[in-house]
PDB file of C-alpha atoms in Angstrom:
ATOM      1  CA  PHE A   1     -29.657 166.904 -39.502  1.00 54.00           C
ATOM      2  CA  ASP A   2     -26.709 165.896 -37.017  1.00 67.00           C
ATOM      3  CA  LEU A   3     -26.099 162.317 -36.703  1.00 68.00           C
ATOM      4  CA  GLU A   4     -23.927 161.196 -33.797  1.00 73.00           C
ATOM      5  CA  ILE A   5     -21.800 158.169 -34.267  1.00 73.00           C
ATOM      6  CA  PRO A   6     -20.385 156.347 -31.309  1.00 74.00           C
ATOM      7  CA  LEU A   7     -16.716 156.107 -31.708  1.00 76.00           C
ATOM      8  CA  PRO A   8     -14.784 153.888 -29.321  1.00 78.00           C
ATOM      9  CA  PRO A   9     -11.062 154.522 -28.569  1.00 82.00           C
ATOM     10  CA  LEU A  10      -8.575 153.401 -31.121  1.00 82.00           C
ATOM     11  CA  ALA A  11      -7.564 150.458 -29.172  1.00 84.00           C
ATOM     12  CA  GLU A  12     -11.075 149.153 -28.987  1.00 80.00           C
ATOM     13  CA  GLN A  13     -11.563 149.805 -32.612  1.00 78.00           C
ATOM     14  CA  LYS A  14      -8.446 147.558 -33.409  1.00 82.00           C
ATOM     15  CA  ARG A  15      -9.450 144.991 -31.085  1.00 80.00           C
ATOM     16  CA  ILE A  16     -13.110 144.755 -32.738  1.00 79.00           C
ATOM     17  CA  VAL A  17     -11.557 144.708 -36.329  1.00 79.00           C
ATOM     18  CA  ALA A  18      -9.087 141.850 -35.242  1.00 82.00           C
ATOM     19  CA  LEU A  19     -12.165 139.778 -34.001  1.00 80.00           C
ATOM     20  CA  LEU A  20     -14.080 140.288 -37.232  1.00 79.00           C
ATOM     21  CA  ASP A  21     -11.042 139.517 -39.283  1.00 81.00           C
ATOM     22  CA  GLU A  22     -10.755 136.271 -37.318  1.00 81.00           C
ATOM     23  CA  ALA A  23     -14.420 135.556 -37.788  1.00 79.00           C
ATOM     24  CA  PHE A  24     -14.513 136.208 -41.556  1.00 76.00           C
ATOM     25  CA  ALA A  25     -11.331 134.036 -41.795  1.00 78.00           C
ATOM     26  CA  GLY A  26     -13.418 131.226 -40.002  1.00 76.00           C
ATOM     27  CA  ILE A  27     -16.279 131.533 -42.515  1.00 76.00           C
ATOM     28  CA  ASP A  28     -13.953 131.375 -45.430  1.00 73.00           C
ATOM     29  CA  GLU A  29     -12.259 128.353 -44.230  1.00 73.00           C
ATOM     30  CA  ALA A  30     -15.695 126.629 -43.520  1.00 68.00           C
ATOM     31  CA  LYS A  31     -16.922 127.691 -46.962  1.00 70.00           C
ATOM     32  CA  ALA A  32     -13.850 126.099 -48.571  1.00 64.00           C
ATOM     33  CA  LYS A  33     -14.111 122.818 -46.638  1.00 63.00           C
ATOM     34  CA  ALA A  34     -17.895 122.663 -47.618  1.00 56.00           C
ATOM     35  CA  GLU A  35     -17.078 123.238 -51.093  1.00 57.00           C
ATOM     36  CA  ALA A  36     -14.326 120.607 -51.135  1.00 51.00           C
ATOM     37  CA  SER A  37     -16.784 118.198 -49.524  1.00 46.00           C
ATOM     38  CA  ILE A  38     -19.473 118.852 -52.119  1.00 44.00           C
ATOM     39  CA  GLN A  39     -16.828 118.240 -54.939  1.00 47.00           C
ATOM     40  CA  SER A  40     -15.548 115.053 -53.346  1.00 44.00           C
ATOM     41  CA  LEU A  41     -19.329 113.799 -52.983  1.00 42.00           C
ATOM     42  CA  SER A  42     -19.932 114.726 -56.681  1.00 48.00           C
ATOM     43  CA  THR A  43     -16.780 112.895 -57.756  1.00 51.00           C
ATOM     44  CA  LEU A  44     -17.722 109.866 -55.811  1.00 45.00           C
ATOM     45  CA  VAL A  45     -21.304 109.820 -57.307  1.00 50.00           C
ATOM     46  CA  VAL A  46     -19.873 110.144 -60.739  1.00 56.00           C
ATOM     47  CA  SER A  47     -17.442 107.486 -60.163  1.00 60.00           C
ATOM     48  CA  GLU A  48     -20.138 105.092 -58.756  1.00 59.00           C
ATOM     49  CA  PHE A  49     -22.308 105.952 -61.954  1.00 64.00           C
ATOM     50  CA  GLN A  50     -19.379 105.117 -64.327  1.00 63.00           C
ATOM     51  CA  SER A  51     -18.726 101.962 -62.526  1.00 65.00           C
ATOM     52  CA  LEU A  52     -22.385 100.999 -62.818  1.00 63.00           C
ATOM     53  CA  VAL A  53     -22.496 101.482 -66.525  1.00 66.00           C
ATOM     54  CA  ASP A  54     -19.187  99.417 -67.036  1.00 64.00           C
ATOM     55  CA  GLU A  55     -20.138  96.665 -64.506  1.00 58.00           C
ATOM     56  CA  LYS A  56     -23.743  96.056 -66.128  1.00 67.00           C
ATOM     57  CA  GLY A  57     -22.625  96.289 -69.666  1.00 71.00           C
ATOM     58  CA  PHE A  58     -26.030  97.674 -70.759  1.00 80.00           C
ATOM     59  CA  GLU A  59     -27.038  97.602 -74.337  1.00 84.00           C
ATOM     60  CA  ARG A  60     -26.215 100.794 -76.266  1.00 87.00           C
ATOM     61  CA  LYS A  61     -28.615 102.573 -78.496  1.00 91.00           C
ATOM     62  CA  ARG A  62     -28.282 105.804 -80.614  1.00 93.00           C
ATOM     63  CA  LEU A  63     -30.173 108.691 -79.483  1.00 94.00           C
ATOM     64  CA  PRO A  64     -32.640 108.793 -82.256  1.00 94.00           C
ATOM     65  CA  GLU A  65     -33.794 105.227 -81.216  1.00 95.00           C
ATOM     66  CA  LEU A  66     -34.846 106.661 -77.776  1.00 94.00           C
ATOM     67  CA  ALA A  67     -35.873 110.207 -78.380  1.00 95.00           C
ATOM     68  CA  SER A  68     -36.522 112.918 -80.872  1.00 94.00           C
ATOM     69  CA  HIS A  69     -34.272 116.084 -80.683  1.00 93.00           C
ATOM     70  CA  THR A  70     -34.326 119.507 -82.250  1.00 91.00           C
ATOM     71  CA  LEU A  71     -32.544 122.916 -81.992  1.00 88.00           C
ATOM     72  CA  GLY A  72     -34.564 126.108 -80.943  1.00 84.00           C
ATOM     73  CA  LYS A  73     -35.214 129.374 -82.542  1.00 75.00           C
ATOM     74  CA  MET A  74     -32.762 131.280 -84.367  1.00 76.00           C
ATOM     75  CA  LEU A  75     -32.290 134.773 -82.948  1.00 66.00           C
ATOM     76  CA  ASP A  76     -32.774 137.476 -85.878  1.00 67.00           C
ATOM     77  CA  LYS A  77     -34.343 140.674 -84.875  1.00 65.00           C
ATOM     78  CA  LYS A  78     -34.715 141.587 -88.536  1.00 68.00           C
ATOM     79  CA  LYS A  79     -36.670 138.427 -89.580  1.00 72.00           C
ATOM     80  CA  ASN A  80     -38.512 137.382 -86.341  1.00 77.00           C
ATOM     81  CA  THR A  81     -42.101 138.131 -86.121  1.00 81.00           C
ATOM     82  CA  GLY A  82     -45.136 137.093 -84.102  1.00 84.00           C
ATOM     83  CA  THR A  83     -45.955 137.277 -80.577  1.00 86.00           C
ATOM     84  CA  SER A  84     -43.184 138.069 -78.092  1.00 88.00           C
ATOM     85  CA  ARG A  85     -42.631 135.092 -75.862  1.00 89.00           C
ATOM     86  CA  PRO A  86     -39.946 134.274 -73.132  1.00 90.00           C
ATOM     87  CA  TYR A  87     -37.215 132.036 -74.074  1.00 91.00           C
ATOM     88  CA  LEU A  88     -34.249 130.096 -72.455  1.00 94.00           C
ATOM     89  CA  ARG A  89     -30.531 130.566 -73.515  1.00 92.00           C
ATOM     90  CA  ASN A  90     -27.669 128.265 -72.923  1.00 91.00           C
ATOM     91  CA  VAL A  91     -26.807 130.633 -69.972  1.00 94.00           C
ATOM     92  CA  ASN A  92     -29.986 129.775 -68.378  1.00 96.00           C
ATOM     93  CA  VAL A  93     -29.329 125.821 -68.479  1.00 96.00           C
ATOM     94  CA  ARG A  94     -27.194 124.701 -65.623  1.00 95.00           C
ATOM     95  CA  TRP A  95     -26.516 121.178 -64.617  1.00 95.00           C
ATOM     96  CA  PHE A  96     -29.695 119.553 -63.298  1.00 94.00           C
ATOM     97  CA  GLU A  97     -31.399 122.744 -62.986  1.00 95.00           C
ATOM     98  CA  PHE A  98     -32.219 126.157 -64.744  1.00 96.00           C
ATOM     99  CA  ASP A  99     -31.278 129.740 -63.614  1.00 95.00           C
ATOM    100  CA  LEU A 100     -34.344 131.706 -64.405  1.00 94.00           C
ATOM    101  CA  SER A 101     -33.165 135.134 -63.141  1.00 93.00           C
ATOM    102  CA  ASP A 102     -32.467 136.417 -66.449  1.00 93.00           C
ATOM    103  CA  ILE A 103     -35.033 135.600 -69.048  1.00 92.00           C
ATOM    104  CA  HIS A 104     -35.162 137.281 -72.581  1.00 91.00           C
ATOM    105  CA  GLN A 105     -38.034 137.678 -74.895  1.00 89.00           C
ATOM    106  CA  MET A 106     -38.342 137.448 -78.730  1.00 86.00           C
ATOM    107  CA  PRO A 107     -41.204 137.184 -81.261  1.00 87.00           C
ATOM    108  CA  MET A 108     -42.277 133.886 -82.521  1.00 87.00           C
ATOM    109  CA  ARG A 109     -44.989 132.946 -84.836  1.00 87.00           C
ATOM    110  CA  ASP A 110     -47.403 130.182 -83.486  1.00 88.00           C
ATOM    111  CA  GLU A 111     -45.872 127.450 -85.738  1.00 87.00           C
ATOM    112  CA  GLU A 112     -42.366 128.321 -84.569  1.00 85.00           C
ATOM    113  CA  ALA A 113     -43.591 128.335 -80.972  1.00 86.00           C
ATOM    114  CA  ILE A 114     -44.829 124.803 -81.254  1.00 87.00           C
ATOM    115  CA  ARG A 115     -41.498 123.536 -82.539  1.00 87.00           C
ATOM    116  CA  CYS A 116     -39.246 125.623 -80.119  1.00 89.00           C
ATOM    117  CA  GLN A 117     -41.397 124.634 -77.093  1.00 92.00           C
ATOM    118  CA  ALA A 118     -40.087 122.297 -74.060  1.00 93.00           C
ATOM    119  CA  ARG A 119     -42.609 120.667 -71.900  1.00 94.00           C
ATOM    120  CA  LYS A 120     -42.469 118.975 -68.653  1.00 95.00           C
ATOM    121  CA  GLY A 121     -40.046 115.988 -68.789  1.00 96.00           C
ATOM    122  CA  ASP A 122     -38.004 117.408 -71.835  1.00 97.00           C
ATOM    123  CA  VAL A 123     -34.329 117.642 -71.538  1.00 97.00           C
ATOM    124  CA  LEU A 124     -32.488 120.984 -72.637  1.00 96.00           C
ATOM    125  CA  MET A 125     -28.958 120.726 -73.657  1.00 96.00           C
ATOM    126  CA  CYS A 126     -26.368 123.358 -74.465  1.00 95.00           C
ATOM    127  CA  GLU A 127     -25.265 123.179 -78.067  1.00 93.00           C
ATOM    128  CA  GLY A 128     -22.534 125.556 -77.466  1.00 89.00           C
ATOM    129  CA  GLY A 129     -21.150 127.724 -74.616  1.00 87.00           C
ATOM    130  CA  TYR A 130     -20.791 124.701 -72.379  1.00 91.00           C
ATOM    131  CA  PRO A 131     -21.624 122.028 -74.811  1.00 93.00           C
ATOM    132  CA  GLY A 132     -23.511 118.975 -73.349  1.00 94.00           C
ATOM    133  CA  ARG A 133     -24.601 120.834 -70.202  1.00 95.00           C
ATOM    134  CA  CYS A 134     -28.313 119.686 -69.482  1.00 96.00           C
ATOM    135  CA  ALA A 135     -31.257 119.657 -67.289  1.00 96.00           C
ATOM    136  CA  ILE A 136     -34.729 118.547 -67.285  1.00 97.00           C
ATOM    137  CA  TRP A 137     -37.501 120.823 -67.621  1.00 97.00           C
ATOM    138  CA  ARG A 138     -39.944 119.988 -64.721  1.00 95.00           C
ATOM    139  CA  SER A 139     -42.447 122.940 -64.751  1.00 94.00           C
ATOM    140  CA  ASP A 140     -46.139 122.088 -65.804  1.00 94.00           C
ATOM    141  CA  GLU A 141     -45.855 125.336 -67.773  1.00 91.00           C
ATOM    142  CA  PRO A 142     -44.049 125.022 -71.340  1.00 90.00           C
ATOM    143  CA  VAL A 143     -40.809 126.951 -72.142  1.00 92.00           C
ATOM    144  CA  PHE A 144     -39.561 128.261 -75.338  1.00 92.00           C
ATOM    145  CA  PHE A 145     -35.758 128.074 -76.177  1.00 92.00           C
ATOM    146  CA  GLN A 146     -33.393 129.438 -78.680  1.00 89.00           C
ATOM    147  CA  LYS A 147     -31.225 127.659 -81.286  1.00 87.00           C
ATOM    148  CA  ALA A 148     -28.184 127.378 -78.993  1.00 90.00           C
ATOM    149  CA  LEU A 149     -30.161 124.670 -77.136  1.00 94.00           C
ATOM    150  CA  HIS A 150     -31.237 121.074 -78.012  1.00 94.00           C
ATOM    151  CA  ARG A 151     -34.602 119.819 -76.740  1.00 95.00           C
ATOM    152  CA  ILE A 152     -34.591 116.059 -76.123  1.00 96.00           C
ATOM    153  CA  ARG A 153     -37.876 114.411 -75.864  1.00 96.00           C
ATOM    154  CA  PHE A 154     -37.538 110.750 -74.804  1.00 95.00           C
ATOM    155  CA  ASN A 155     -40.134 108.240 -75.924  1.00 93.00           C
ATOM    156  CA  GLU A 156     -40.136 106.962 -72.257  1.00 91.00           C
ATOM    157  CA  MET A 157     -39.918 109.796 -69.881  1.00 89.00           C
ATOM    158  CA  TRP A 158     -37.988 107.756 -67.181  1.00 89.00           C
ATOM    159  CA  MET A 159     -34.974 107.845 -69.542  1.00 90.00           C
ATOM    160  CA  ALA A 160     -34.441 111.548 -69.199  1.00 94.00           C
ATOM    161  CA  GLU A 161     -32.982 111.157 -65.728  1.00 91.00           C
ATOM    162  CA  TRP A 162     -30.648 108.514 -66.677  1.00 89.00           C
ATOM    163  CA  PHE A 163     -29.663 110.349 -69.947  1.00 92.00           C
ATOM    164  CA  VAL A 164     -28.661 113.739 -67.952  1.00 93.00           C
ATOM    165  CA  ASN A 165     -26.750 111.684 -65.214  1.00 88.00           C
ATOM    166  CA  TYR A 166     -24.975 109.774 -68.152  1.00 89.00           C
ATOM    167  CA  ILE A 167     -24.068 112.935 -69.896  1.00 92.00           C
ATOM    168  CA  HIS A 168     -22.869 114.516 -66.662  1.00 91.00           C
ATOM    169  CA  SER A 169     -20.574 111.669 -65.952  1.00 87.00           C
ATOM    170  CA  LEU A 170     -19.132 111.960 -69.489  1.00 88.00           C
ATOM    171  CA  ASP A 171     -18.481 115.681 -68.680  1.00 90.00           C
ATOM    172  CA  SER A 172     -16.953 114.976 -65.385  1.00 85.00           C
ATOM    173  CA  SER A 173     -14.422 112.330 -66.868  1.00 83.00           C
ATOM    174  CA  GLY A 174     -13.588 114.684 -69.746  1.00 86.00           C
ATOM    175  CA  LYS A 175     -15.077 112.120 -72.320  1.00 86.00           C
ATOM    176  CA  ILE A 176     -17.690 114.382 -73.715  1.00 88.00           C
ATOM    177  CA  SER A 177     -15.029 116.427 -75.366  1.00 89.00           C
ATOM    178  CA  GLU A 178     -14.599 113.701 -77.812  1.00 88.00           C
ATOM    179  CA  PHE A 179     -18.098 114.710 -79.288  1.00 88.00           C
ATOM    180  CA  PHE A 180     -17.421 118.377 -79.721  1.00 89.00           C
ATOM    181  CA  THR A 181     -16.672 120.051 -83.191  1.00 86.00           C
ATOM    182  CA  GLY A 182     -14.712 123.152 -83.728  1.00 75.00           C
ATOM    183  CA  THR A 183     -11.302 124.121 -82.776  1.00 70.00           C
ATOM    184  CA  GLY A 184     -11.991 127.566 -81.222  1.00 71.00           C
ATOM    185  CA  ILE A 185     -15.629 127.718 -80.022  1.00 79.00           C
ATOM    186  CA  GLN A 186     -16.627 124.177 -79.506  1.00 87.00           C
ATOM    187  CA  HIS A 187     -20.227 122.847 -80.217  1.00 90.00           C
ATOM    188  CA  LEU A 188     -22.111 119.684 -79.775  1.00 91.00           C
ATOM    189  CA  THR A 189     -24.134 119.640 -82.968  1.00 90.00           C
ATOM    190  CA  GLY A 190     -27.419 117.897 -83.837  1.00 90.00           C
ATOM    191  CA  GLU A 191     -25.532 115.545 -86.160  1.00 90.00           C
ATOM    192  CA  THR A 192     -23.090 114.411 -83.546  1.00 91.00           C
ATOM    193  CA  LEU A 193     -25.972 114.084 -81.094  1.00 90.00           C
ATOM    194  CA  SER A 194     -27.675 111.675 -83.456  1.00 91.00           C
ATOM    195  CA  LYS A 195     -24.754 109.359 -83.485  1.00 90.00           C
ATOM    196  CA  LEU A 196     -24.299 109.344 -79.673  1.00 90.00           C
ATOM    197  CA  GLU A 197     -24.830 105.835 -78.186  1.00 89.00           C
ATOM    198  CA  ILE A 198     -26.437 105.710 -74.975  1.00 88.00           C
ATOM    199  CA  PRO A 199     -26.073 102.810 -72.417  1.00 87.00           C
ATOM    200  CA  VAL A 200     -29.824 101.735 -71.804  1.00 85.00           C
ATOM    201  CA  PRO A 201     -30.596  99.792 -68.692  1.00 81.00           C
ATOM    202  CA  PRO A 202     -33.958  98.133 -67.783  1.00 75.00           C
ATOM    203  CA  LYS A 203     -36.365 100.219 -66.124  1.00 72.00           C
ATOM    204  CA  SER A 204     -35.999  98.069 -63.015  1.00 70.00           C
ATOM    205  CA  GLU A 205     -32.236  98.967 -62.821  1.00 65.00           C
ATOM    206  CA  ILE A 206     -33.113 102.709 -63.105  1.00 61.00           C
ATOM    207  CA  GLU A 207     -35.415 102.405 -60.139  1.00 60.00           C
ATOM    208  CA  ALA A 208     -33.056 100.500 -58.058  1.00 55.00           C
ATOM    209  CA  TYR A 209     -30.266 103.174 -58.779  1.00 52.00           C
TER     210      TYR A 209
END
C-alpha cells in the first residue's frame, strides 16, 4: 500500500532537529547532575558509616563467630546430575539487590540443593568477578547459587544489614582489596572470609542507625 509521509520544508525540518538536539542535551545534562548527586549522597553515607564505626570503637569478631558461610555448587555439565534448578551467579548479585533478569539453570541432587540454597535473610557475596559485592536475599522463596558466590547466614538476622553496609564501606574506601587473593583475577576466598573481623555494635545501636 502507499503510505504518505508529511514532509515539512527543509528550513522547518532543521528548526525541529535543532529543538530536539537542545531538548536531548538538556536531558543528558539533567541525567548527569542526578547521577552526580546520587554519587555524592552515596559517598556521604559511606563516610558517615565509617565515622560511626571509628567513633564507637565496636568490639570486633571474626565472621565464623557470627555466621556460617559456604560456597555454592560447582558448574560441571559432565558431572552434574539431578533436578534442574534455577541458580544465581555473581553477575546476578549487585550491591544491596539482585538482578534476576537472566537466571540460568543447572541439575542438582537433593543433598546438593540443601547445601547450595539461600533462604530469606541470607547474604550472598561475590567470591570473584567483583569480590565482596553482596546483597541480602529477601524473598520468602529460597534460591540456589553457584560456587562463585558465598552464602553467609548470620546467627542473628539483624547482623546481615550491618554486615552488607560494612562491606560496602570497605569497598567504597578501597580497603576491601587488602583481603583479595590473586594477581590477575582477584578473589575473596572462604579462607580469607573466615579471618575477616567485623565490628559488632549492640543491637540498639543498629536500630538507632
